[in-house]
PDB file of C-alpha atoms and ligand atoms in Angstrom:
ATOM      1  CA  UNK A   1       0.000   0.000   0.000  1.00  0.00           C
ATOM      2  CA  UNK A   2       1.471   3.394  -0.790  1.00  0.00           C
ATOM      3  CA  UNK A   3       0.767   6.614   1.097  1.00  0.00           C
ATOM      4  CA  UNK A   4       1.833   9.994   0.086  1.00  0.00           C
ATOM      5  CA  UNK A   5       2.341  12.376   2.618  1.00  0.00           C
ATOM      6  CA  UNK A   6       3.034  16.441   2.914  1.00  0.00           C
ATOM      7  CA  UNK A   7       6.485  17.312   4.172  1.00  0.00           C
ATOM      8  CA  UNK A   8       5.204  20.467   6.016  1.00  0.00           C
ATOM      9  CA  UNK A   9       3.497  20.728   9.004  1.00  0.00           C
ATOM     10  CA  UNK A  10       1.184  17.844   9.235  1.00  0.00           C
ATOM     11  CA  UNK A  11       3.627  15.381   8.158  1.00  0.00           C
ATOM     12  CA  UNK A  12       4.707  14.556  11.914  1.00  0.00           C
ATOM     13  CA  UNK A  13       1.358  14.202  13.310  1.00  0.00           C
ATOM     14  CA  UNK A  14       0.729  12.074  10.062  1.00  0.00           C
ATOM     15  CA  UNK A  15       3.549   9.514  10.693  1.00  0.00           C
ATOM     16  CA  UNK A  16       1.989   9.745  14.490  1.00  0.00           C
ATOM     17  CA  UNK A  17      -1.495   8.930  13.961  1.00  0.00           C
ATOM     18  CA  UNK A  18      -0.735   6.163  11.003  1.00  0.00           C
ATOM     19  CA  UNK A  19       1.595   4.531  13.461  1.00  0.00           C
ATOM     20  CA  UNK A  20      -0.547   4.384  16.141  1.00  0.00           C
ATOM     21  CA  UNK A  21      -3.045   2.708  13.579  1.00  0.00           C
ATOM     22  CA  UNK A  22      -0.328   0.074  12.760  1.00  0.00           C
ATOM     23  CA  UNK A  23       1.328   1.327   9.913  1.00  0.00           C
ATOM     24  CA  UNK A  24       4.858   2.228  10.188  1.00  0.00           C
ATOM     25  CA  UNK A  25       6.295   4.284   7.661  1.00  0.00           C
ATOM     26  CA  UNK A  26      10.175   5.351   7.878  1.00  0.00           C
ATOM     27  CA  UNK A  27      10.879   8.891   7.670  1.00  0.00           C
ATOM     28  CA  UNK A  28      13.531   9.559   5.431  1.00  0.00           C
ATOM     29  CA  UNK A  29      16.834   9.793   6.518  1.00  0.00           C
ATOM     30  CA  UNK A  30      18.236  12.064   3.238  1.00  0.00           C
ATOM     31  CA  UNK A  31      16.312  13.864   0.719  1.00  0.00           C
ATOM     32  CA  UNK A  32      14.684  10.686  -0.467  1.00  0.00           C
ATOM     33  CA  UNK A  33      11.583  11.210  -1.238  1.00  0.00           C
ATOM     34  CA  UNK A  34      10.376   7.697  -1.471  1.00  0.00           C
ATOM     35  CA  UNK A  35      10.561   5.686   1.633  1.00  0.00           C
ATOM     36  CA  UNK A  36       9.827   1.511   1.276  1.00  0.00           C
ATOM     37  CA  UNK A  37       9.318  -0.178   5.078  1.00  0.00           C
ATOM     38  CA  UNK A  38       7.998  -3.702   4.237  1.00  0.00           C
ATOM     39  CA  UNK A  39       4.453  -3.751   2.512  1.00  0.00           C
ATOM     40  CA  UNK A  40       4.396   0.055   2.844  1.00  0.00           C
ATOM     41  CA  UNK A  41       6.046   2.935   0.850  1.00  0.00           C
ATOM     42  CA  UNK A  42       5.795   6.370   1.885  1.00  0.00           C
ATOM     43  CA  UNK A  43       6.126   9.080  -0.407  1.00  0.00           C
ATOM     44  CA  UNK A  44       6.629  12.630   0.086  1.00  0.00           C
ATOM     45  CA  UNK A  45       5.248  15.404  -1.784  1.00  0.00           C
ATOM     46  CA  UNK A  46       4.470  19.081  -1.225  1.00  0.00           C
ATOM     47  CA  UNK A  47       1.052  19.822   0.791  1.00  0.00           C
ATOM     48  CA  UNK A  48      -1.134  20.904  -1.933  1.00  0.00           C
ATOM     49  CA  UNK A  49       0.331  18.230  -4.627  1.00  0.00           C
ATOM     50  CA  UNK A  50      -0.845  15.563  -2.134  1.00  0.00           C
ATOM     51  CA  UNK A  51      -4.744  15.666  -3.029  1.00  0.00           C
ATOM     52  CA  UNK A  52      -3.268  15.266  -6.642  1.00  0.00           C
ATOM     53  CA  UNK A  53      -1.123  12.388  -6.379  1.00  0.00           C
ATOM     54  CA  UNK A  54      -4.214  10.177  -4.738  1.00  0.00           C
ATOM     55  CA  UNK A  55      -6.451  11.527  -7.217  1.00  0.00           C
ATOM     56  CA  UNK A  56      -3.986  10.151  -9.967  1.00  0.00           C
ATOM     57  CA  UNK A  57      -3.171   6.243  -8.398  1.00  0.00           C
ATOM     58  CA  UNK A  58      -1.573   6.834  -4.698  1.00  0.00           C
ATOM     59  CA  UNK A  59      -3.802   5.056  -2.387  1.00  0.00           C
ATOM     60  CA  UNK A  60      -3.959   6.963   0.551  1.00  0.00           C
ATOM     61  CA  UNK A  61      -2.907  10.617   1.521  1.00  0.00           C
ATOM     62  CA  UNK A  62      -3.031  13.117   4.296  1.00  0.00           C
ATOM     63  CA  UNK A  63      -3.730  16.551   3.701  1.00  0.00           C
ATOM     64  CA  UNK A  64      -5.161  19.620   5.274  1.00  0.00           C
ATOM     65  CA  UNK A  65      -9.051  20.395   4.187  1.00  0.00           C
ATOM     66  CA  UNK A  66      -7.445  23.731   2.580  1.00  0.00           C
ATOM     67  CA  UNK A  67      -5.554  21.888   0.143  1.00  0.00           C
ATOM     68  CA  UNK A  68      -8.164  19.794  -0.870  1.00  0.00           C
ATOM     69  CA  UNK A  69     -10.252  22.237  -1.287  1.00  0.00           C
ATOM     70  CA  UNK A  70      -8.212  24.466  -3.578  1.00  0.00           C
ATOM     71  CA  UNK A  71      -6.998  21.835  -5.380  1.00  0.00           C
ATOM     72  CA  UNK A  72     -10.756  19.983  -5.924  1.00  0.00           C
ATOM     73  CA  UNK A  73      -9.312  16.827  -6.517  1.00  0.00           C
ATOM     74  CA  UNK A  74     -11.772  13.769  -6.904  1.00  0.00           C
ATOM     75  CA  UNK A  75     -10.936  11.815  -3.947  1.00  0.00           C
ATOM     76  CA  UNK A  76     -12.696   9.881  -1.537  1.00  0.00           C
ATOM     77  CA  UNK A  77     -12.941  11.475   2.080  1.00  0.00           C
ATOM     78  CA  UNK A  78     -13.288   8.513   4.385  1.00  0.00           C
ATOM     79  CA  UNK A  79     -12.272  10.911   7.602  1.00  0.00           C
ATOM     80  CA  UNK A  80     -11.083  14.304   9.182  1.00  0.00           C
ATOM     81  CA  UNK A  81      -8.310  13.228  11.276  1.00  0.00           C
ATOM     82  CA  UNK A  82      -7.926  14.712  14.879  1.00  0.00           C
ATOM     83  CA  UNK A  83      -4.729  17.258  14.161  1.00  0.00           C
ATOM     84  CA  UNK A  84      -4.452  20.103  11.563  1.00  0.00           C
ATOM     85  CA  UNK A  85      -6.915  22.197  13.081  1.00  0.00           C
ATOM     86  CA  UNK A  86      -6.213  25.919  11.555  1.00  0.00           C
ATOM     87  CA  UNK A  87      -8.776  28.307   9.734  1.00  0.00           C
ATOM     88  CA  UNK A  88      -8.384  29.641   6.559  1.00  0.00           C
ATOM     89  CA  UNK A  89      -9.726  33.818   7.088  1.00  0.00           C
ATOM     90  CA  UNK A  90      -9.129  37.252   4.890  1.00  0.00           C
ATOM     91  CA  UNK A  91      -7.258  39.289   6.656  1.00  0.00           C
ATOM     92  CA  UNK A  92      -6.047  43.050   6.165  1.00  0.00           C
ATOM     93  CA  UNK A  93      -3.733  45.163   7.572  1.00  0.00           C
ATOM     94  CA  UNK A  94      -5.274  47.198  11.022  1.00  0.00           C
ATOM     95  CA  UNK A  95      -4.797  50.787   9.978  1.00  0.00           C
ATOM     96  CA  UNK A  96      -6.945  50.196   6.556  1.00  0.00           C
ATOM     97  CA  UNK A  97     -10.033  47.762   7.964  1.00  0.00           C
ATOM     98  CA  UNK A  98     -12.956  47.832   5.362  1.00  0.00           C
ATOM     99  CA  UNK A  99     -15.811  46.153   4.888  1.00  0.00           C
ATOM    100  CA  UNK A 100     -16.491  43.251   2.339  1.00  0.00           C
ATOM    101  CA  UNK A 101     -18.985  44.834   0.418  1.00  0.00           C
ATOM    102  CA  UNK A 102     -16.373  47.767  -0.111  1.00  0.00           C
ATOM    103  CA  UNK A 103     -13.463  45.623  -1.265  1.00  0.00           C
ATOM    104  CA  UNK A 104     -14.229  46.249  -5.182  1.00  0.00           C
ATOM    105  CA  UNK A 105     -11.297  46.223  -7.428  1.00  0.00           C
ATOM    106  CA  UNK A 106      -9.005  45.368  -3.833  1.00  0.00           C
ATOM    107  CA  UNK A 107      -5.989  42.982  -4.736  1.00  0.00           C
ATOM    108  CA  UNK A 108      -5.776  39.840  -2.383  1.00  0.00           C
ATOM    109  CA  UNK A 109      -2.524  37.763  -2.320  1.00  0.00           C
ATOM    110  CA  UNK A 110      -3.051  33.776  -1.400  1.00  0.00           C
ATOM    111  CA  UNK A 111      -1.907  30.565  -1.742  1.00  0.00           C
ATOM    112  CA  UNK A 112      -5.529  29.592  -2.196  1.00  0.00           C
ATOM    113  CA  UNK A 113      -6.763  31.475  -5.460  1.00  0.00           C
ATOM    114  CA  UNK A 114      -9.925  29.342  -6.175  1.00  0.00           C
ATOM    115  CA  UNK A 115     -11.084  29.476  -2.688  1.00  0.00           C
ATOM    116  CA  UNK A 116     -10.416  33.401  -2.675  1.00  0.00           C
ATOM    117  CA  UNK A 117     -11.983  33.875  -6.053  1.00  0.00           C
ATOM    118  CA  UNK A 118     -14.831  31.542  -4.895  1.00  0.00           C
ATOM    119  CA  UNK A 119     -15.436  33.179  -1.744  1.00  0.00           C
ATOM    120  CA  UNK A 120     -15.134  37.100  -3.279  1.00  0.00           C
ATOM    121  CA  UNK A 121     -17.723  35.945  -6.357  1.00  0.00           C
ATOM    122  CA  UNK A 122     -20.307  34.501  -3.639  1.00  0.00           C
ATOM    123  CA  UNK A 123     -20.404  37.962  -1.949  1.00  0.00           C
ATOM    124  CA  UNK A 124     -20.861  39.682  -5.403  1.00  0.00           C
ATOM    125  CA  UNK A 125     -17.483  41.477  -5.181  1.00  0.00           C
ATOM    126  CA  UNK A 126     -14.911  41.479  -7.737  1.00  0.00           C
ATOM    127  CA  UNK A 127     -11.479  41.619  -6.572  1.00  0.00           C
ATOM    128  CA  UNK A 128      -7.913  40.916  -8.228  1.00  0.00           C
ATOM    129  CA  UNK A 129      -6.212  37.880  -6.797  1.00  0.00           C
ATOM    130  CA  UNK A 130      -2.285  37.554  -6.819  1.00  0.00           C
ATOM    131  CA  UNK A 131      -1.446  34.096  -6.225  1.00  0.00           C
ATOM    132  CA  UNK A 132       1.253  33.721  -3.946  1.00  0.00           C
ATOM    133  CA  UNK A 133       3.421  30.386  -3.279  1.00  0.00           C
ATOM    134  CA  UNK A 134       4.222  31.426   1.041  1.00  0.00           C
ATOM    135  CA  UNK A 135       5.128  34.323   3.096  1.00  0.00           C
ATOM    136  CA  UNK A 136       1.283  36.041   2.066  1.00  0.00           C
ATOM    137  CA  UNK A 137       1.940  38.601   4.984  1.00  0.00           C
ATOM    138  CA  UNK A 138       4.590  40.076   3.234  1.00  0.00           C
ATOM    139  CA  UNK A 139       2.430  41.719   0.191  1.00  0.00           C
ATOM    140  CA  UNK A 140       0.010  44.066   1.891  1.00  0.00           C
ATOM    141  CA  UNK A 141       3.144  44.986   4.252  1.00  0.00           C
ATOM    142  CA  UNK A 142       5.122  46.220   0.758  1.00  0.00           C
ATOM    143  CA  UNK A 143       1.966  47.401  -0.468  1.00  0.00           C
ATOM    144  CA  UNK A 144       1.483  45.314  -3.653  1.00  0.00           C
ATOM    145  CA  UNK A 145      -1.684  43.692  -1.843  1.00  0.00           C
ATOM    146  CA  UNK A 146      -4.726  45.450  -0.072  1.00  0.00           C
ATOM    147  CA  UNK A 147      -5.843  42.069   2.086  1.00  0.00           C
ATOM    148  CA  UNK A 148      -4.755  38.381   2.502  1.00  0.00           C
ATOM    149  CA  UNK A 149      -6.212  34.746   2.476  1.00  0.00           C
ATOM    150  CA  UNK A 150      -4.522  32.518   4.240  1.00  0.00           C
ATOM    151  CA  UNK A 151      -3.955  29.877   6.938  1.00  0.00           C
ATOM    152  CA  UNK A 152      -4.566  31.221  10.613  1.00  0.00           C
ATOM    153  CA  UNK A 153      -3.049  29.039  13.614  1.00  0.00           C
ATOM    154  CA  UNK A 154      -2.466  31.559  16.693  1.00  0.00           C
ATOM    155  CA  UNK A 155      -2.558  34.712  15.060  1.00  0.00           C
ATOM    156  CA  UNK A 156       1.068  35.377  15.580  1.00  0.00           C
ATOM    157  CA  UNK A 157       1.931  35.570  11.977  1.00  0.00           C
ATOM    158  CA  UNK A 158      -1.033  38.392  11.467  1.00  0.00           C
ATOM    159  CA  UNK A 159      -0.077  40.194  15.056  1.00  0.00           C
ATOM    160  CA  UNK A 160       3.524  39.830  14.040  1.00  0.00           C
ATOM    161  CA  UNK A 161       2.851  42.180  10.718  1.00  0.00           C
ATOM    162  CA  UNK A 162       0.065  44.341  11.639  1.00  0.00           C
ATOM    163  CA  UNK A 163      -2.877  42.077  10.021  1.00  0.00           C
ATOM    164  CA  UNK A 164      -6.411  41.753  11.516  1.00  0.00           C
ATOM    165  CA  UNK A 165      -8.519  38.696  10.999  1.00  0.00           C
ATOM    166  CA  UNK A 166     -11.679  39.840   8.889  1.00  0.00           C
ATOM    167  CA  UNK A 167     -13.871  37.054   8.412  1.00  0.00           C
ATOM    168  CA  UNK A 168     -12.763  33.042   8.599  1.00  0.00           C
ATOM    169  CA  UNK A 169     -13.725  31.155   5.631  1.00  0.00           C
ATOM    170  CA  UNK A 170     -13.213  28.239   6.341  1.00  0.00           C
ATOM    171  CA  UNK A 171     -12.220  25.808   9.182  1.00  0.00           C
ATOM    172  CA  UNK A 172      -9.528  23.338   8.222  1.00  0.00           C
ATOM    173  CA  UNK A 173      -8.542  19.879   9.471  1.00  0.00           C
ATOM    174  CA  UNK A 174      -6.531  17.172   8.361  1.00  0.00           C
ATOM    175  CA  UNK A 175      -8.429  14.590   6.033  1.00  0.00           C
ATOM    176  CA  UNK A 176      -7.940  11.097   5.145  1.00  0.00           C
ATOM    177  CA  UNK A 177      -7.723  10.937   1.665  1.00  0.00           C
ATOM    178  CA  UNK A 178      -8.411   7.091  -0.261  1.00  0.00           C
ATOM    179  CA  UNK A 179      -8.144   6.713  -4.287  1.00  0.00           C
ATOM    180  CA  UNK A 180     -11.233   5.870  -5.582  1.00  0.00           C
ATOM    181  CA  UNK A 181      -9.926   2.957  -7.299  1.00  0.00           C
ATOM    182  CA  UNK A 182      -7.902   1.450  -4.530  1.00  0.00           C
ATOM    183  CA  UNK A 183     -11.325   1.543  -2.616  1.00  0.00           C
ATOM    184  CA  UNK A 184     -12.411  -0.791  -4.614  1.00  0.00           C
ATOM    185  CA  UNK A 185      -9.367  -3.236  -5.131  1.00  0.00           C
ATOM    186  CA  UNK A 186      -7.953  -3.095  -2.046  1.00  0.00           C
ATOM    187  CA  UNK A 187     -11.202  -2.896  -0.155  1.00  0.00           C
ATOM    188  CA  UNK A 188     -10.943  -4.669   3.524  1.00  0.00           C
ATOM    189  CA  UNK A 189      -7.289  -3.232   3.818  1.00  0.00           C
ATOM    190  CA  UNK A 190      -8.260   0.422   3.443  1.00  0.00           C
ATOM    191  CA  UNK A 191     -11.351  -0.473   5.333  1.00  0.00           C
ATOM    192  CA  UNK A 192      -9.560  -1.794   8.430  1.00  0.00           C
ATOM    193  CA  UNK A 193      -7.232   1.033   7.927  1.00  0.00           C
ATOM    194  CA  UNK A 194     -10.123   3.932   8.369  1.00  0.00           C
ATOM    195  CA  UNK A 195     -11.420   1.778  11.312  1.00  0.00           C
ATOM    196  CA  UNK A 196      -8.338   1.464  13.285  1.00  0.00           C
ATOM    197  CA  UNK A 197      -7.287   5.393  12.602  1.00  0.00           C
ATOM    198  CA  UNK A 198     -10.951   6.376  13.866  1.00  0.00           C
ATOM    199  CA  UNK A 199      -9.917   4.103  17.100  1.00  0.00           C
ATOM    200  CA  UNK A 200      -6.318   5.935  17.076  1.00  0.00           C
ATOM    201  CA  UNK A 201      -7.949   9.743  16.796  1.00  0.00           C
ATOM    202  CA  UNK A 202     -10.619   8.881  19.250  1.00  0.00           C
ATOM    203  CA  UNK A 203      -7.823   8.057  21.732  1.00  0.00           C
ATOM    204  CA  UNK A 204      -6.098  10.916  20.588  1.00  0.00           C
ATOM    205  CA  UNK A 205      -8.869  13.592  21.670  1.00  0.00           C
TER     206      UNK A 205
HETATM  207  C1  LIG B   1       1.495  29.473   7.708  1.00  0.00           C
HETATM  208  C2  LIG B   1       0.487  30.484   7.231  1.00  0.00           C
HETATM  209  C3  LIG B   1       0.771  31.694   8.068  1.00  0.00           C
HETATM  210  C4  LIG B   1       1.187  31.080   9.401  1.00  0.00           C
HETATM  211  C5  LIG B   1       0.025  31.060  10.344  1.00  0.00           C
HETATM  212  O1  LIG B   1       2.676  29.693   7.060  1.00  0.00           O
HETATM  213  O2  LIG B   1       0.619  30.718   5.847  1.00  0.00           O
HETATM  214  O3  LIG B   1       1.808  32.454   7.529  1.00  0.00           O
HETATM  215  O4  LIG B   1       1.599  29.739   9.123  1.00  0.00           O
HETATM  216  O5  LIG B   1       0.362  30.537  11.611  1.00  0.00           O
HETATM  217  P1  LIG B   1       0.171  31.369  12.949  1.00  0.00           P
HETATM  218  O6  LIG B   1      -1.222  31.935  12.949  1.00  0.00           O
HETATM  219  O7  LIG B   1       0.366  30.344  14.041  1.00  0.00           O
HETATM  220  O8  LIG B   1       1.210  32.452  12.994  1.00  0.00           O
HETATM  221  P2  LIG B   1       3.859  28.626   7.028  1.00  0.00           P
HETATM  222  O9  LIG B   1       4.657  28.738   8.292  1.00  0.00           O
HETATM  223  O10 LIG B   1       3.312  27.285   6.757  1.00  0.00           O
HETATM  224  O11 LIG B   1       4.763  29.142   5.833  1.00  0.00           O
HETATM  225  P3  LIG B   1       4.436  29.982   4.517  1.00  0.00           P
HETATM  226  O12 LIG B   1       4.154  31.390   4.946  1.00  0.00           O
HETATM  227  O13 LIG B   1       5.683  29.881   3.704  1.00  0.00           O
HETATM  228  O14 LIG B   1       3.260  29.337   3.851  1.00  0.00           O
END
């Protein structure tokens, strides 16, 4: 069975939970990015390639609800694991606050451009988005943004660069993710898997 994991912040609590579930993946010990540990190979990929690589023939991944989201990749769901919590929320710096409705013609830096655009079109405003790949704070600091989308954790990050939290769009988790056509072949082992990482999270909480 092959899992593909993200190397960034949920990959530890990923190894963690899978372990405690009985599967026990190596972490690498180079830059490998392929990792075999008897029936099992673990693969690493970057977060928001993740829903992408189970959507194409990997049969299980971890990723945060975000991701997935952005990315819209048809997967199969089977659970929302017990670590990843975060939110995804505009934000904008605290000197220049406006309202949603007023935000016409703003420009919004993200990682998330679908889930900006998305969110933006649903309140009838049309803004520019500036897709970003990390580091979001940075553009409304140097002025090349008006407002932000991104991940929220503690706040630091925001407090750290004079953001305020606007609105949250979306909470986020992290989610089993199962190829739909592994589901089917390799039925009773993904099944057992899903039960005995529901057991492992519910002894997590
Ligand atoms: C994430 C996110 C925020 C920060 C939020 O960035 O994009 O910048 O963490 O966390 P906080 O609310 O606890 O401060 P990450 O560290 O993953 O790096 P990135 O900016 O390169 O995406």
């Amino acid at each position: 069975m092959r899992f593909v994991l993200p190397k960034g912040r949920l990959f530890k609590g990923s190894l963690e939970i899978l372990r405690k579930a009985g599967v026990e993946l190596k972490p690498p010990e180079n830059r490998e990015l392929i990792v075999k540990n008897g029936k099992y190979e673990l693969l690493l990929a970057r977060s928001f390639d993740v829903p992408v690589y189970v959507e194409h023939g990997v049969d299980v991944g971890i990723a945060g609800s975000d991701v997935v989201e952005e990315r819209e990749s048809d997967v199969l769901i089977p659970l929302e694991l017990p670590f990843g919590k975060c939110r995804l929320s505009l934000a904008m710096p605290a000197e220049s606050l406006t309202e949603i409705e007023d935000m016409e013609g703003f420009r919004i830096a993200t990682k998330y451009p679908n889930i900006a655009r998305k969110f933006f079109e649903r309140r009838g405003v049309d803004v520019e988005v500036i897709k970003l790949h990390g580091s979001i704070e940075l553009a409304p600091k140097i002025g090349i943004a008006d407002a932000i989308v991104d991940i929220v954790e503690t706040g630091n990050t925001l407090r750290a660069n004079g953001l305020v939290e606007v609105e949250k769009i979306m909470d986020v988790s992290a989610l089993l993710l199962v190829n739909r056509v592994s589901q089917k072949v390799k039925f009773e082992e993904i099944n057992r898997l899903v039960l005995k990482l529901k057991e492992a999270g519910r002894n997590d909480v």
